[in-house]
CSV table of C-alpha atoms in Angstrom, one decimal:
chain,number,residue,atom,x,y,z
A,12,UNK,CA,-142.4,-33.5,-170.5
A,13,UNK,CA,-139.2,-34.6,-170.8
A,14,UNK,CA,-137.6,-31.0,-171.4
A,15,UNK,CA,-139.2,-29.9,-168.4
A,16,UNK,CA,-138.2,-32.8,-166.1
A,17,UNK,CA,-134.7,-32.1,-167.6
A,18,UNK,CA,-134.5,-28.6,-166.7
A,19,UNK,CA,-136.0,-29.3,-163.3
A,20,UNK,CA,-133.1,-31.7,-162.8
A,21,UNK,CA,-130.4,-29.4,-164.2
A,22,UNK,CA,-131.9,-26.7,-161.9
A,23,UNK,CA,-131.8,-28.8,-158.5
A,24,UNK,CA,-128.1,-30.1,-159.8
A,25,UNK,CA,-127.1,-26.6,-159.8
A,26,UNK,CA,-128.7,-25.4,-156.8
A,27,UNK,CA,-126.0,-27.0,-154.2
A,28,UNK,CA,-123.4,-25.3,-156.1
A,29,UNK,CA,-125.3,-21.9,-155.7
A,30,UNK,CA,-125.7,-23.0,-151.7
A,31,UNK,CA,-121.9,-23.9,-151.5
A,32,UNK,CA,-120.7,-20.7,-153.1
A,33,UNK,CA,-122.9,-18.7,-150.5
A,34,UNK,CA,-121.7,-20.7,-147.8
A,35,UNK,CA,-118.1,-20.3,-148.9
A,36,UNK,CA,-118.6,-16.3,-149.2
A,37,UNK,CA,-120.3,-16.1,-145.7
A,38,UNK,CA,-117.5,-18.3,-144.4
A,39,UNK,CA,-114.8,-16.0,-146.1
A,40,UNK,CA,-116.6,-12.9,-144.6
A,41,UNK,CA,-116.5,-14.4,-141.1
A,42,UNK,CA,-113.0,-15.1,-141.7
A,43,UNK,CA,-112.2,-11.5,-142.6
A,44,UNK,CA,-114.1,-10.3,-139.9
A,45,UNK,CA,-112.0,-12.1,-137.1
A,46,UNK,CA,-109.1,-10.9,-138.9
A,47,UNK,CA,-109.8,-7.4,-138.5
A,48,UNK,CA,-110.7,-8.1,-134.9
A,49,UNK,CA,-107.2,-9.6,-134.4
A,50,UNK,CA,-105.0,-7.1,-136.3
A,51,UNK,CA,-105.8,-4.3,-133.9
A,52,UNK,CA,-103.4,-1.2,-133.8
A,53,UNK,CA,-100.3,-1.6,-131.4
A,54,UNK,CA,-98.3,1.3,-129.9
A,55,UNK,CA,-94.9,0.4,-129.0
A,56,UNK,CA,-92.3,2.6,-127.6
A,57,UNK,CA,-88.6,2.6,-128.6
A,58,UNK,CA,-85.7,4.3,-127.0
A,59,UNK,CA,-85.0,7.6,-128.3
A,60,UNK,CA,-81.4,7.1,-128.5
A,61,UNK,CA,-82.4,4.2,-131.3
A,62,UNK,CA,-80.7,4.8,-134.7
A,63,UNK,CA,-77.3,6.0,-136.2
A,64,UNK,CA,-75.0,8.4,-134.7
A,65,UNK,CA,-71.6,9.8,-135.8
A,66,UNK,CA,-68.8,11.4,-133.8
A,67,UNK,CA,-66.1,13.2,-135.2
A,68,UNK,CA,-62.7,12.3,-133.5
A,69,UNK,CA,-61.0,15.5,-132.4
A,70,UNK,CA,-57.5,14.3,-133.6
A,71,UNK,CA,-58.8,13.1,-137.0
A,72,UNK,CA,-61.4,15.1,-138.6
A,73,UNK,CA,-61.4,12.5,-141.7
A,74,UNK,CA,-62.5,9.8,-139.4
A,75,UNK,CA,-66.0,9.5,-137.8
A,76,UNK,CA,-66.9,7.2,-135.3
A,77,UNK,CA,-70.4,5.5,-135.7
A,78,UNK,CA,-72.9,4.2,-133.1
A,79,UNK,CA,-75.6,2.2,-134.4
A,80,UNK,CA,-78.5,1.4,-131.6
A,81,UNK,CA,-80.5,-1.2,-132.8
A,82,UNK,CA,-83.8,-2.7,-131.8
A,83,UNK,CA,-83.2,-5.6,-129.3
A,84,UNK,CA,-80.6,-3.6,-127.5
A,85,UNK,CA,-78.0,-4.4,-129.6
A,86,UNK,CA,-75.3,-2.1,-130.6
A,87,UNK,CA,-72.7,-1.8,-133.3
A,88,UNK,CA,-69.8,0.5,-133.4
A,89,UNK,CA,-67.4,1.0,-136.3
A,90,UNK,CA,-64.4,3.4,-135.8
A,91,UNK,CA,-62.0,3.4,-138.8
A,92,UNK,CA,-61.0,-0.2,-139.3
A,93,UNK,CA,-62.4,-1.5,-136.1
A,94,UNK,CA,-65.9,-2.8,-135.7
A,95,UNK,CA,-67.4,-3.8,-132.3
A,96,UNK,CA,-70.8,-5.6,-131.7
A,97,UNK,CA,-72.4,-5.4,-128.2
A,98,UNK,CA,-75.6,-4.7,-126.1
A,99,UNK,CA,-76.7,-1.5,-124.9
A,100,UNK,CA,-79.2,-0.4,-122.2
A,101,UNK,CA,-80.6,3.1,-122.2
A,102,UNK,CA,-82.3,4.4,-119.2
A,103,UNK,CA,-84.3,7.5,-120.0
A,104,UNK,CA,-84.5,10.2,-116.9
A,105,UNK,CA,-87.6,9.9,-114.8
A,106,UNK,CA,-90.5,11.9,-115.8
A,107,UNK,CA,-88.1,13.7,-118.3
A,108,UNK,CA,-86.4,15.6,-115.2
A,109,UNK,CA,-83.7,18.1,-116.2
A,110,UNK,CA,-82.3,17.1,-112.8
A,111,UNK,CA,-81.0,13.6,-113.9
A,112,UNK,CA,-79.6,12.5,-117.1
A,113,UNK,CA,-80.2,9.5,-119.0
A,114,UNK,CA,-78.0,6.7,-118.4
A,115,UNK,CA,-76.4,4.4,-121.0
A,116,UNK,CA,-74.4,1.4,-120.3
A,117,UNK,CA,-72.9,-0.8,-123.0
A,118,UNK,CA,-71.2,-4.1,-123.1
A,119,UNK,CA,-68.6,-4.8,-125.8
A,120,UNK,CA,-69.2,-8.5,-127.1
A,121,UNK,CA,-67.1,-8.9,-130.0
A,122,UNK,CA,-64.7,-6.6,-131.9
A,123,UNK,CA,-62.4,-7.4,-134.7
A,124,UNK,CA,-59.2,-5.7,-133.1
A,125,UNK,CA,-58.1,-3.4,-135.6
A,126,UNK,CA,-57.2,0.3,-135.6
A,127,UNK,CA,-59.9,2.9,-134.8
A,128,UNK,CA,-60.1,6.5,-135.4
A,129,UNK,CA,-57.8,7.5,-132.9
A,130,UNK,CA,-55.4,5.3,-134.2
A,131,UNK,CA,-55.1,3.1,-131.3
A,132,UNK,CA,-55.8,-0.7,-131.6
A,133,UNK,CA,-57.0,-2.3,-128.4
A,134,UNK,CA,-59.0,-5.6,-127.7
A,135,UNK,CA,-62.3,-4.1,-126.1
A,136,UNK,CA,-64.5,-7.2,-126.0
A,137,UNK,CA,-65.9,-8.2,-122.5
A,138,UNK,CA,-65.7,-4.2,-121.5
A,139,UNK,CA,-68.7,-2.2,-119.9
A,140,UNK,CA,-68.9,1.5,-120.1
A,141,UNK,CA,-71.4,3.6,-118.5
A,142,UNK,CA,-72.4,7.1,-119.8
A,143,UNK,CA,-74.8,9.8,-119.0
A,144,UNK,CA,-76.6,11.3,-122.2
A,145,UNK,CA,-77.1,15.1,-122.3
A,146,UNK,CA,-79.5,16.1,-124.9
A,147,UNK,CA,-78.8,19.1,-126.9
A,148,UNK,CA,-81.9,18.5,-129.3
A,149,UNK,CA,-83.2,15.6,-130.9
A,150,UNK,CA,-80.2,15.2,-133.3
A,151,UNK,CA,-77.4,16.0,-131.1
A,152,UNK,CA,-76.3,13.8,-127.4
A,153,UNK,CA,-73.2,14.3,-125.6
A,154,UNK,CA,-71.6,11.5,-123.6
A,155,UNK,CA,-70.7,12.4,-120.2
A,156,UNK,CA,-69.0,11.0,-117.3
A,157,UNK,CA,-71.0,12.3,-114.4
A,158,UNK,CA,-74.6,12.7,-113.9
A,159,UNK,CA,-74.9,16.3,-113.8
A,160,UNK,CA,-73.4,16.3,-117.4
A,161,UNK,CA,-70.5,18.7,-116.5
A,162,UNK,CA,-67.8,16.5,-117.7
A,163,UNK,CA,-69.1,15.7,-121.5
A,164,UNK,CA,-66.3,14.2,-123.7
A,165,UNK,CA,-68.1,13.3,-126.6
A,166,UNK,CA,-70.7,14.9,-129.3
A,167,UNK,CA,-72.6,12.7,-131.2
A,168,UNK,CA,-74.9,13.7,-134.3
A,169,UNK,CA,-78.1,11.7,-135.7
A,170,UNK,CA,-77.0,10.1,-139.3
A,171,UNK,CA,-80.2,7.9,-139.5
A,172,UNK,CA,-83.4,7.8,-137.5
């Protein structure tokens, strides 16, 4: 009889552990379900100009000027020993129309005032520039002075997406 009582008391004593484990598993499953519901797929668009672009300087074929259009509308420009950092705003053409070119506005916030690829040394901090972008294809763009994209002065090639 003592053995039976001992067995029953051990069984009853262990039953709360089994119940606690079941509750814990149930809570974990419920937590995973709520995490799955919270982790829904997000689709975010990014400007097509985002990435690293390179432009060869006509007078200096050995030097490439790089434009790195980053997230958060930040741009970093490297030309020779010159480094510039600033902000950009890319405004795509409405409804992808061919009549109106996308616009690009850049404001240089900082630059190290070193010699660039063209051999010039000028401090461009604070300057604001506006260009019109003419897309030749997904990897080649032109910077143009007019919206009609007839006065283009620079060709940039995509280096990295």
